[in-house]
mmCIF file of C-alpha atoms in Angstrom:
data_model
loop_
_atom_site.group_PDB
_atom_site.id
_atom_site.type_symbol
_atom_site.label_atom_id
_atom_site.label_comp_id
_atom_site.label_asym_id
_atom_site.label_seq_id
_atom_site.Cartn_x
_atom_site.Cartn_y
_atom_site.Cartn_z
ATOM 1 C CA MET A 1341 0.000 0.000 0.000
ATOM 2 C CA LYS A 1342 1.302 3.440 -0.955
ATOM 3 C CA LEU A 1343 0.416 6.407 1.217
ATOM 4 C CA SER A 1344 0.772 10.152 0.864
ATOM 5 C CA THR A 1345 2.237 12.252 3.667
ATOM 6 C CA ALA A 1346 -1.255 13.406 4.665
ATOM 7 C CA GLU A 1347 -2.550 9.816 4.752
ATOM 8 C CA THR A 1348 0.465 8.662 6.750
ATOM 9 C CA ARG A 1349 -0.013 11.359 9.379
ATOM 10 C CA LEU A 1350 -3.751 10.685 9.544
ATOM 11 C CA ILE A 1351 -3.086 7.005 10.279
ATOM 12 C CA LEU A 1352 -0.501 7.819 12.951
ATOM 13 C CA LEU A 1353 -2.694 10.383 14.704
ATOM 14 C CA SER A 1354 -5.906 8.361 14.432
ATOM 15 C CA SER A 1355 -4.192 5.304 15.872
ATOM 16 C CA GLN A 1356 -2.930 7.448 18.756
ATOM 17 C CA GLY A 1357 -6.356 8.944 19.445
ATOM 18 C CA LEU A 1358 -5.253 12.454 18.429
ATOM 19 C CA ALA A 1359 -6.844 12.957 15.012
ATOM 20 C CA ALA A 1360 -10.065 14.600 16.162
ATOM 21 C CA PRO A 1361 -11.471 16.325 19.264
ATOM 22 C CA LYS A 1362 -13.090 13.837 21.643
ATOM 23 C CA ALA A 1363 -16.342 14.068 23.551
ATOM 24 C CA LYS A 1364 -16.033 14.027 27.311
ATOM 25 C CA LYS A 1365 -16.094 10.529 28.760
ATOM 26 C CA GLY A 1366 -15.259 9.021 32.126
ATOM 27 C CA THR A 1367 -13.175 6.263 33.690
ATOM 28 C CA ARG A 1368 -14.176 3.613 31.154
ATOM 29 C CA GLU A 1369 -12.744 5.756 28.363
ATOM 30 C CA THR A 1370 -9.506 6.165 30.332
ATOM 31 C CA LEU A 1371 -9.189 2.381 30.642
ATOM 32 C CA SER A 1372 -9.972 1.986 26.936
ATOM 33 C CA ILE A 1373 -7.173 4.446 26.096
ATOM 34 C CA ILE A 1374 -4.616 2.575 28.214
ATOM 35 C CA GLU A 1375 -5.681 -0.754 26.706
ATOM 36 C CA HIS A 1376 -5.398 0.644 23.183
ATOM 37 C CA LEU A 1377 -2.041 2.398 23.685
ATOM 38 C CA GLY A 1378 -0.601 -0.556 25.602
ATOM 39 C CA TYR A 1379 1.095 1.677 28.182
ATOM 40 C CA VAL A 1380 1.171 5.215 29.535
ATOM 41 C CA GLN A 1381 4.550 6.385 30.807
ATOM 42 C CA ILE A 1382 4.837 7.500 34.424
ATOM 43 C CA ASP A 1383 7.021 10.494 35.195
ATOM 44 C CA THR A 1384 7.925 12.137 38.484
ATOM 45 C CA LEU A 1385 8.302 15.697 37.161
ATOM 46 C CA SER A 1386 5.441 18.003 38.142
ATOM 47 C CA VAL A 1387 6.334 21.198 36.263
ATOM 48 C CA VAL A 1388 2.782 20.962 34.922
ATOM 49 C CA ALA A 1389 0.413 17.984 35.235
ATOM 50 C CA ARG A 1390 2.478 14.793 35.507
ATOM 51 C CA ALA A 1391 3.124 13.022 32.203
ATOM 52 C CA HIS A 1392 0.786 10.049 32.769
ATOM 53 C CA HIS A 1393 -2.114 12.349 33.627
ATOM 54 C CA HIS A 1394 -1.245 14.731 30.778
ATOM 55 C CA THR A 1395 -1.121 11.932 28.185
ATOM 56 C CA LEU A 1396 -4.539 10.610 29.217
ATOM 57 C CA TRP A 1397 -6.068 14.111 29.365
ATOM 58 C CA SER A 1398 -4.896 14.756 25.790
ATOM 59 C CA ARG A 1399 -7.117 11.885 24.655
ATOM 60 C CA ASN A 1400 -9.986 12.175 27.132
ATOM 61 C CA PRO A 1401 -11.098 15.759 27.940
ATOM 62 C CA ASP A 1402 -13.091 14.359 30.869
ATOM 63 C CA TYR A 1403 -10.001 12.751 32.421
ATOM 64 C CA GLN A 1404 -9.424 13.233 36.151
ATOM 65 C CA GLU A 1405 -6.489 12.005 38.217
ATOM 66 C CA LYS A 1406 -8.964 9.959 40.239
ATOM 67 C CA HIS A 1407 -9.497 7.756 37.150
ATOM 68 C CA LEU A 1408 -6.059 6.177 37.507
ATOM 69 C CA SER A 1409 -6.355 5.566 41.223
ATOM 70 C CA ASP A 1410 -9.776 3.983 40.663
ATOM 71 C CA LEU A 1411 -8.435 1.740 37.891
ATOM 72 C CA LEU A 1412 -5.523 0.669 40.096
ATOM 73 C CA GLU A 1413 -7.859 -0.046 43.008
ATOM 74 C CA LYS A 1414 -10.134 -2.113 40.754
ATOM 75 C CA LYS A 1415 -7.040 -3.865 39.356
ATOM 76 C CA ASN A 1416 -7.827 -2.892 35.774
ATOM 77 C CA VAL A 1417 -4.288 -1.547 35.342
ATOM 78 C CA PHE A 1418 -0.938 -2.182 37.005
ATOM 79 C CA GLU A 1419 2.462 -0.563 37.244
ATOM 80 C CA TYR A 1420 5.493 -2.026 35.583
ATOM 81 C CA TRP A 1421 8.160 -1.285 32.990
ATOM 82 C CA SER A 1422 7.525 -0.744 29.294
ATOM 83 C CA HIS A 1423 10.425 1.221 27.792
ATOM 84 C CA ALA A 1424 10.192 3.086 31.105
ATOM 85 C CA ALA A 1425 8.000 3.016 34.216
ATOM 86 C CA ALA A 1426 4.394 2.857 33.041
ATOM 87 C CA TYR A 1427 0.781 2.003 33.698
ATOM 88 C CA LEU A 1428 -0.212 -1.080 31.696
ATOM 89 C CA PRO A 1429 -3.560 -2.840 31.161
ATOM 90 C CA MET A 1430 -4.130 -5.818 33.442
ATOM 91 C CA SER A 1431 -5.603 -7.648 30.444
ATOM 92 C CA GLU A 1432 -2.044 -7.890 29.061
ATOM 93 C CA PHE A 1433 -0.338 -8.777 32.346
ATOM 94 C CA ARG A 1434 1.165 -12.068 31.183
ATOM 95 C CA PHE A 1435 3.302 -10.279 28.598
ATOM 96 C CA SER A 1436 5.080 -8.403 31.410
ATOM 97 C CA LEU A 1437 6.346 -11.794 32.619
ATOM 98 C CA VAL A 1438 8.924 -11.964 29.814
ATOM 99 C CA ARG A 1439 10.868 -9.007 31.203
ATOM 100 C CA LYS A 1440 10.334 -10.203 34.773
ATOM 101 C CA ASP A 1441 11.809 -13.566 33.863
ATOM 102 C CA LEU A 1442 14.974 -11.842 32.595
ATOM 103 C CA TYR A 1443 15.387 -10.021 35.906
ATOM 104 C CA ALA A 1444 14.648 -13.141 37.934
ATOM 105 C CA LYS A 1445 17.471 -14.876 36.028
ATOM 106 C CA GLY A 1446 20.031 -12.221 36.962
ATOM 107 C CA LYS A 1447 19.405 -8.991 35.063
ATOM 108 C CA LYS A 1448 19.976 -5.978 37.356
ATOM 109 C CA HIS A 1449 17.757 -2.889 37.489
ATOM 110 C CA TRP A 1450 19.897 0.174 36.694
ATOM 111 C CA SER A 1451 22.974 -2.031 37.371
ATOM 112 C CA LEU A 1452 22.461 -1.535 41.093
ATOM 113 C CA THR A 1453 24.254 -3.879 43.496
ATOM 114 C CA ILE A 1454 21.687 -5.881 45.451
ATOM 115 C CA ASP A 1455 22.336 -7.664 48.753
ATOM 116 C CA PRO A 1456 20.575 -11.086 48.666
ATOM 117 C CA LYS A 1457 20.060 -10.923 52.432
ATOM 118 C CA MET A 1458 18.312 -7.564 52.052
ATOM 119 C CA LYS A 1459 16.020 -8.989 49.376
ATOM 120 C CA LYS A 1460 15.016 -11.756 51.758
ATOM 121 C CA HIS A 1461 14.560 -9.284 54.617
ATOM 122 C CA VAL A 1462 12.304 -7.078 52.477
ATOM 123 C CA LEU A 1463 10.181 -10.000 51.304
ATOM 124 C CA ASP A 1464 9.870 -11.419 54.811
ATOM 125 C CA ARG A 1465 8.687 -8.108 56.260
ATOM 126 C CA ILE A 1466 6.108 -7.497 53.537
ATOM 127 C CA ARG A 1467 4.898 -11.074 53.827
ATOM 128 C CA LYS A 1468 4.393 -10.675 57.575
ATOM 129 C CA GLU A 1469 3.385 -7.007 57.888
ATOM 130 C CA GLY A 1470 1.517 -6.386 54.630
ATOM 131 C CA PRO A 1471 2.080 -3.544 52.112
ATOM 132 C CA LEU A 1472 5.083 -1.310 52.874
ATOM 133 C CA GLN A 1473 6.801 1.760 51.434
ATOM 134 C CA SER A 1474 10.501 2.398 51.091
ATOM 135 C CA ARG A 1475 10.282 4.768 54.059
ATOM 136 C CA ASP A 1476 9.200 1.844 56.254
ATOM 137 C CA PHE A 1477 12.721 0.434 56.054
ATOM 138 C CA GLU A 1478 15.787 1.708 57.892
ATOM 139 C CA HIS A 1479 19.148 3.095 56.768
ATOM 140 C CA PRO A 1480 18.418 6.282 54.774
ATOM 141 C CA PRO A 1481 20.820 7.195 51.933
ATOM 142 C CA LYS A 1482 23.869 9.366 52.613
ATOM 143 C CA ALA A 1483 22.946 11.759 49.792
ATOM 144 C CA PRO A 1484 19.532 12.587 48.293
ATOM 145 C CA GLY A 1485 18.312 12.132 44.763
ATOM 146 C CA SER A 1486 20.734 9.807 43.015
ATOM 147 C CA TRP A 1487 19.606 6.304 42.035
ATOM 148 C CA TYR A 1488 23.050 5.117 43.090
ATOM 149 C CA THR A 1489 22.665 6.408 46.642
ATOM 150 C CA TRP A 1490 19.404 4.574 47.263
ATOM 151 C CA LYS A 1491 19.304 2.815 50.588
ATOM 152 C CA PRO A 1492 19.792 -0.972 50.333
ATOM 153 C CA ALA A 1493 16.113 -1.699 51.020
ATOM 154 C CA LYS A 1494 15.013 0.620 48.207
ATOM 155 C CA ARG A 1495 17.338 -1.166 45.796
ATOM 156 C CA ALA A 1496 15.954 -4.521 46.945
ATOM 157 C CA LEU A 1497 12.366 -3.301 46.577
ATOM 158 C CA GLU A 1498 12.959 -2.152 43.006
ATOM 159 C CA GLN A 1499 14.785 -5.327 42.034
ATOM 160 C CA LEU A 1500 12.016 -7.492 43.503
ATOM 161 C CA PHE A 1501 9.484 -5.326 41.676
ATOM 162 C CA MET A 1502 11.321 -5.841 38.372
ATOM 163 C CA GLU A 1503 11.530 -9.599 39.030
ATOM 164 C CA GLY A 1504 7.778 -9.709 39.578
ATOM 165 C CA LYS A 1505 7.863 -10.854 43.169
ATOM 166 C CA LEU A 1506 6.446 -7.512 44.324
ATOM 167 C CA MET A 1507 3.904 -5.187 42.732
ATOM 168 C CA VAL A 1508 2.766 -1.651 43.439
ATOM 169 C CA ALA A 1509 -0.434 -2.136 45.416
ATOM 170 C CA SER A 1510 -1.178 1.598 45.664
ATOM 171 C CA ARG A 1511 0.496 4.972 46.071
ATOM 172 C CA LYS A 1512 0.496 7.389 48.978
ATOM 173 C CA GLY A 1513 1.024 10.793 47.472
ATOM 174 C CA PHE A 1514 3.417 9.754 44.750
ATOM 175 C CA GLN A 1515 5.244 7.127 46.820
ATOM 176 C CA LYS A 1516 4.910 3.448 45.914
ATOM 177 C CA VAL A 1517 3.356 0.984 48.330
ATOM 178 C CA TYR A 1518 4.646 -2.542 47.615
ATOM 179 C CA ASP A 1519 2.970 -5.860 48.299
ATOM 180 C CA LEU A 1520 3.461 -9.486 47.262
ATOM 181 C CA SER A 1521 2.305 -9.992 43.675
ATOM 182 C CA ASP A 1522 0.048 -12.878 44.672
ATOM 183 C CA ARG A 1523 -1.858 -10.533 46.968
ATOM 184 C CA VAL A 1524 -2.234 -7.812 44.324
ATOM 185 C CA LEU A 1525 -3.212 -9.787 41.230
ATOM 186 C CA PRO A 1526 -6.860 -10.665 40.547
ATOM 187 C CA ASP A 1527 -7.516 -14.390 40.945
ATOM 188 C CA THR A 1528 -8.416 -14.740 37.259
ATOM 189 C CA THR A 1529 -5.128 -13.292 35.944
ATOM 190 C CA ASP A 1530 -3.298 -15.420 33.392
ATOM 191 C CA THR A 1531 0.235 -15.862 34.748
ATOM 192 C CA THR A 1532 1.603 -18.290 32.174
ATOM 193 C CA LEU A 1533 4.900 -17.188 30.665
ATOM 194 C CA PRO A 1534 4.448 -16.468 26.926
ATOM 195 C CA THR A 1535 6.564 -18.337 24.433
ATOM 196 C CA GLU A 1536 8.988 -16.333 22.317
ATOM 197 C CA ALA A 1537 6.582 -16.595 19.378
ATOM 198 C CA GLU A 1538 3.617 -15.408 21.466
ATOM 199 C CA TYR A 1539 5.534 -12.474 22.878
ATOM 200 C CA SER A 1540 6.903 -11.424 19.482
ATOM 201 C CA GLN A 1541 3.457 -11.520 17.912
ATOM 202 C CA HIS A 1542 2.081 -9.494 20.815
ATOM 203 C CA LEU A 1543 4.773 -6.837 20.316
ATOM 204 C CA VAL A 1544 3.993 -6.556 16.617
ATOM 205 C CA LEU A 1545 0.205 -6.454 16.902
ATOM 206 C CA SER A 1546 0.016 -4.182 19.946
ATOM 207 C CA ASN A 1547 2.521 -1.693 18.523
ATOM 208 C CA LEU A 1548 0.770 -1.519 15.168
ATOM 209 C CA ARG A 1549 -2.600 -1.138 16.889
ATOM 210 C CA ALA A 1550 -1.376 1.812 18.947
ATOM 211 C CA ASN A 1551 0.880 3.515 16.404
ATOM 212 C CA GLY A 1552 -0.655 2.729 13.027
ATOM 213 C CA LEU A 1553 2.608 2.255 11.149
ATOM 214 C CA MET A 1554 5.925 0.948 12.427
ATOM 215 C CA ASN A 1555 9.067 -0.721 11.190
ATOM 216 C CA ALA A 1556 10.760 -3.699 12.817
ATOM 217 C CA SER A 1557 13.342 -1.677 14.752
ATOM 218 C CA GLU A 1558 10.662 0.622 16.184
ATOM 219 C CA ILE A 1559 8.665 -2.398 17.358
ATOM 220 C CA SER A 1560 11.779 -3.697 19.149
ATOM 221 C CA TYR A 1561 12.502 -0.255 20.654
ATOM 222 C CA LEU A 1562 14.837 -0.732 23.657
ATOM 223 C CA GLN A 1563 14.267 -4.496 23.514
ATOM 224 C CA GLY A 1564 17.157 -5.673 21.358
ATOM 225 C CA HIS A 1565 16.673 -9.290 22.408
ATOM 226 C CA THR A 1566 13.335 -9.365 20.534
ATOM 227 C CA ARG A 1567 14.624 -8.421 17.066
ATOM 228 C CA GLN A 1568 14.789 -11.919 15.577
ATOM 229 C CA GLY A 1569 11.426 -12.899 17.022
ATOM 230 C CA VAL A 1570 9.783 -9.705 15.767
ATOM 231 C CA ALA A 1571 11.178 -10.198 12.250
ATOM 232 C CA LYS A 1572 9.833 -13.757 12.178
ATOM 233 C CA SER A 1573 6.453 -12.673 13.529
ATOM 234 C CA ILE A 1574 6.147 -9.930 10.892
ATOM 235 C CA LYS A 1575 6.809 -12.483 8.161
ATOM 236 C CA ASN A 1576 4.189 -14.893 9.558
ATOM 237 C CA LEU A 1577 1.560 -12.173 10.021
ATOM 238 C CA MET A 1578 2.106 -10.954 6.457
ATOM 239 C CA THR A 1579 1.635 -14.510 5.177
ATOM 240 C CA ASP A 1580 -1.637 -14.689 7.138
ATOM 241 C CA GLY A 1581 -2.769 -11.383 5.643
ATOM 242 C CA LYS A 1582 -3.146 -9.650 9.022
ATOM 243 C CA ILE A 1583 -0.506 -7.017 8.333
ATOM 244 C CA ILE A 1584 0.634 -5.442 5.090
ATOM 245 C CA PRO A 1585 3.779 -3.610 3.939
ATOM 246 C CA ILE A 1586 3.460 0.160 3.659
ATOM 247 C CA HIS A 1587 5.294 2.576 1.393
ATOM 248 C CA THR A 1588 5.439 6.199 2.559
ATOM 249 C CA PRO A 1589 7.101 9.286 1.056
ATOM 250 C CA GLU A 1590 9.552 9.111 3.965
ATOM 251 C CA GLY A 1591 10.823 5.720 2.741
ATOM 252 C CA GLY A 1592 11.715 2.707 4.849
ATOM 253 C CA SER A 1593 9.927 -0.599 5.429
ATOM 254 C CA TYR A 1594 6.772 -0.024 7.441
ATOM 255 C CA TYR A 1595 3.897 -2.298 8.334
ATOM 256 C CA GLY A 1596 0.297 -1.808 9.378
ATOM 257 C CA LEU A 1597 -2.835 -3.747 10.347
ATOM 258 C CA LYS A 1598 -4.857 -4.056 7.144
ATOM 259 C CA ASP A 1599 -8.306 -3.751 8.728
ATOM 260 C CA GLN A 1600 -7.281 -0.782 10.875
ATOM 261 C CA LEU A 1601 -5.709 1.089 7.958
ATOM 262 C CA ASP A 1602 -8.748 0.531 5.744
ATOM 263 C CA SER A 1603 -11.072 1.746 8.487
ATOM 264 C CA ILE A 1604 -9.092 4.944 9.120
ATOM 265 C CA LEU A 1605 -8.693 5.861 5.464
ATOM 266 C CA GLN A 1606 -12.363 5.228 4.723
ATOM 267 C CA SER A 1607 -13.807 7.078 7.705
ATOM 268 C CA ALA A 1608 -11.600 10.139 8.125
ATOM 269 C CA HIS A 1609 -10.064 12.663 5.775
ATOM 270 C CA LYS A 1610 -7.997 15.091 7.809
ATOM 271 C CA ALA A 1611 -6.684 15.392 11.353
ATOM 272 C CA LYS A 1612 -8.276 18.258 13.287
ATOM 273 C CA GLY A 1613 -7.829 20.054 16.573
ATOM 274 C CA VAL A 1614 -5.049 21.588 18.647
ATOM 275 C CA HIS A 1615 -3.140 19.493 21.172
ATOM 276 C CA ILE A 1616 -0.594 20.433 23.838
ATOM 277 C CA LEU A 1617 1.370 17.226 24.345
ATOM 278 C CA SER A 1618 3.598 15.883 27.074
ATOM 279 C CA PRO A 1619 7.304 15.299 26.320
ATOM 280 C CA PHE A 1620 6.583 11.684 27.324
ATOM 281 C CA ASP A 1621 3.453 11.283 25.209
ATOM 282 C CA ASN A 1622 3.298 8.002 23.258
ATOM 283 C CA LEU A 1623 3.366 9.940 19.971
ATOM 284 C CA ILE A 1624 6.482 11.877 20.999
ATOM 285 C CA ILE A 1625 8.636 9.282 22.696
ATOM 286 C CA GLN A 1626 10.398 7.829 19.615
ATOM 287 C CA ARG A 1627 12.124 10.970 18.342
ATOM 288 C CA LYS A 1628 13.317 9.534 15.010
ATOM 289 C CA ARG A 1629 9.735 8.648 14.047
ATOM 290 C CA LEU A 1630 8.602 12.114 15.025
ATOM 291 C CA SER A 1631 11.268 13.724 12.876
ATOM 292 C CA SER A 1632 10.725 11.381 9.924
ATOM 293 C CA PHE A 1633 6.931 11.629 9.714
ATOM 294 C CA PHE A 1634 6.338 15.168 10.974
ATOM 295 C CA GLY A 1635 9.626 16.968 10.339
ATOM 296 C CA TYR A 1636 9.654 17.938 14.024
ATOM 297 C CA ASP A 1637 12.947 17.666 15.896
ATOM 298 C CA TYR A 1638 12.260 17.545 19.600
ATOM 299 C CA VAL A 1639 14.529 17.247 22.631
ATOM 300 C CA ILE A 1640 13.409 17.495 26.237
ATOM 301 C CA GLU A 1641 15.939 19.802 27.834
ATOM 302 C CA CYS A 1642 15.399 19.095 31.537
ATOM 303 C CA TYR A 1643 18.314 16.657 31.154
ATOM 304 C CA VAL A 1644 20.451 19.257 29.348
ATOM 305 C CA PRO A 1645 22.726 21.630 31.348
ATOM 306 C CA GLU A 1646 20.924 24.963 31.795
ATOM 307 C CA ALA A 1647 23.552 26.908 29.849
ATOM 308 C CA LYS A 1648 22.980 24.690 26.800
ATOM 309 C CA ARG A 1649 19.174 24.828 26.767
ATOM 310 C CA ILE A 1650 17.555 26.432 23.746
ATOM 311 C CA PHE A 1651 13.829 25.918 24.237
ATOM 312 C CA GLY A 1652 13.526 25.590 28.004
ATOM 313 C CA TYR A 1653 13.473 23.093 30.857
ATOM 314 C CA PHE A 1654 10.164 21.343 30.069
ATOM 315 C CA CYS A 1655 9.093 22.473 26.599
ATOM 316 C CA LEU A 1656 5.737 21.099 25.404
ATOM 317 C CA PRO A 1657 5.049 20.252 21.737
ATOM 318 C CA VAL A 1658 2.061 21.948 20.074
ATOM 319 C CA LEU A 1659 0.177 19.982 17.406
ATOM 320 C CA ASP A 1660 -2.274 21.724 15.057
ATOM 321 C CA GLY A 1661 -4.158 19.205 12.946
ATOM 322 C CA ASP A 1662 -1.399 17.049 11.458
ATOM 323 C CA ARG A 1663 1.439 19.547 11.868
ATOM 324 C CA PHE A 1664 3.637 20.383 14.830
ATOM 325 C CA VAL A 1665 3.729 24.163 14.799
ATOM 326 C CA ALA A 1666 5.375 25.311 18.023
ATOM 327 C CA ARG A 1667 6.665 24.477 21.507
ATOM 328 C CA PHE A 1668 6.570 26.398 24.763
ATOM 329 C CA ASP A 1669 8.177 26.162 28.195
ATOM 330 C CA PRO A 1670 5.583 26.404 30.998
ATOM 331 C CA LYS A 1671 5.631 26.471 34.770
ATOM 332 C CA ALA A 1672 2.545 25.833 36.891
ATOM 333 C CA ASP A 1673 2.780 27.761 40.162
ATOM 334 C CA ARG A 1674 -0.064 26.108 42.030
ATOM 335 C CA ALA A 1675 0.478 28.143 45.195
ATOM 336 C CA THR A 1676 -0.397 31.385 43.381
ATOM 337 C CA GLY A 1677 -2.597 29.850 40.692
ATOM 338 C CA LEU A 1678 -0.390 31.315 37.959
ATOM 339 C CA PHE A 1679 0.522 29.374 34.816
ATOM 340 C CA HIS A 1680 3.661 30.957 33.351
ATOM 341 C CA ILE A 1681 4.707 30.705 29.701
ATOM 342 C CA LYS A 1682 8.428 31.264 30.089
ATOM 343 C CA LYS A 1683 9.442 30.701 26.454
ATOM 344 C CA TRP A 1684 7.621 30.299 23.144
ATOM 345 C CA HIS A 1685 9.077 29.030 19.865
ATOM 346 C CA GLY A 1686 7.127 28.785 16.627
ATOM 347 C CA GLU A 1687 8.357 26.444 13.913
ATOM 348 C CA LYS A 1688 10.136 27.791 10.861
ATOM 349 C CA ASN A 1689 7.848 29.151 8.088
ATOM 350 C CA TRP A 1690 4.795 29.075 10.350
ATOM 351 C CA LYS A 1691 2.661 31.977 11.527
ATOM 352 C CA PRO A 1692 -0.369 31.615 13.795
ATOM 353 C CA THR A 1693 -3.738 32.415 12.233
ATOM 354 C CA ALA A 1694 -6.678 33.882 14.122
ATOM 355 C CA GLU A 1695 -8.359 30.464 14.005
ATOM 356 C CA PHE A 1696 -5.316 28.771 15.528
ATOM 357 C CA ALA A 1697 -4.909 31.480 18.158
ATOM 358 C CA SER A 1698 -8.498 31.042 19.281
ATOM 359 C CA SER A 1699 -8.278 27.245 19.427
ATOM 360 C CA PHE A 1700 -4.893 27.268 21.156
ATOM 361 C CA ALA A 1701 -5.951 29.859 23.742
ATOM 362 C CA LEU A 1702 -8.942 27.698 24.685
ATOM 363 C CA LYS A 1703 -6.792 24.569 24.919
ATOM 364 C CA LEU A 1704 -4.165 26.421 26.967
ATOM 365 C CA LYS A 1705 -6.780 27.632 29.451
ATOM 366 C CA GLU A 1706 -8.089 24.082 29.820
ATOM 367 C CA PHE A 1707 -4.578 22.723 30.321
ATOM 368 C CA ALA A 1708 -3.664 25.410 32.858
ATOM 369 C CA SER A 1709 -6.795 24.532 34.818
ATOM 370 C CA PHE A 1710 -5.954 20.826 34.588
ATOM 371 C CA SER A 1711 -2.481 21.664 35.945
ATOM 372 C CA GLY A 1712 -4.010 23.435 38.963
ATOM 373 C CA CYS A 1713 -3.832 27.063 37.810
ATOM 374 C CA GLU A 1714 -6.424 29.736 37.099
ATOM 375 C CA THR A 1715 -4.469 32.545 35.439
ATOM 376 C CA ILE A 1716 -2.127 32.377 32.441
ATOM 377 C CA VAL A 1717 0.907 34.658 32.350
ATOM 378 C CA PRO A 1718 2.072 34.766 28.715
ATOM 379 C CA GLY A 1719 5.706 35.423 27.891
ATOM 380 C CA LYS A 1720 6.807 38.412 25.839
ATOM 381 C CA ASP A 1721 7.933 36.185 22.963
ATOM 382 C CA MET A 1722 4.457 34.677 22.529
ATOM 383 C CA PRO A 1723 2.802 36.043 19.345
ATOM 384 C CA ALA A 1724 0.521 38.999 20.032
ATOM 385 C CA ILE A 1725 -2.384 37.352 18.223
ATOM 386 C CA ILE A 1726 -2.317 34.547 20.811
ATOM 387 C CA ARG A 1727 -1.689 36.779 23.839
ATOM 388 C CA LYS A 1728 -4.806 38.776 22.981
ATOM 389 C CA MET A 1729 -6.898 35.618 23.148
ATOM 390 C CA ILE A 1730 -5.666 34.533 26.593
#
């Protein structure tokens, strides 16, 4: 199948739930989004709304932070590792066992040194006392912040979590509360370890479902050990007619789900709406894809030394229809209720229209409110046509 640039972008955005404005829906829609995307990345930064909340809000205007806590309590979702810490659908729990098996066989989380006696101590206490937090263990770290100065119990907790022996039962504030996996999982959960073929097919189908088009290396993103299995699965699924090869103006060997592609191309014609996206949004996270399909080069600069930052500490991408048009660096000051726009950068050869300014101003007000602020303070470099609308 040959696609134009417009068709390619429509497929990507439709598959990500960003092609058209959505009606307000509740917790069920939030669960549906997580199940469709396969994961939503968790992030600790709270410059604005945290990434996991932001990503869900971008796809469900009715989203509330309570949705996630309710879904966790009902055991519809669980916390584990995708390419990073994430919320995943409980319906796909067994596929998390592949990574857990690697850790149980000796893989280390963040290469941290783990004391076997401490692992046993941690498990014994949780088994006897019930769910515990890191703070419930002794020996605080000598220095704050660094992963490599974690107290021994924290290292053991994280390793046991990665091995699957512990799960996050809940959170207090933003702190994890760990319990034995057997006490967290619903009784009906399938806990059989997938075969290599099952896992590879799952990676292919779930990634194509969520992203529309992908190549083999993107499907194996940060999972190098799956490359051979993914290649074999792609070949088998093509033979079965479930996926088809795609040719785009950007080149490369891409694949898509035939039924999904047909449905999108027959039912929609153009992506609409303005979106303010998280740096950790599922559409943004693979930067090479973003650059290839949208011509948008994005770097999150919170990890860049301040003197070398160009766009700001936590710059947010702005999507208008099927084009990324700008980025801005915000700061939500919840104590004062002020939402600051510290820096604004429009893309080259783009100027905001009155229609965009109106749509963006409305979206910005909604996002500021979602981030806990009532008043927007626009920066001097924000275009006048937008500042007038705020």
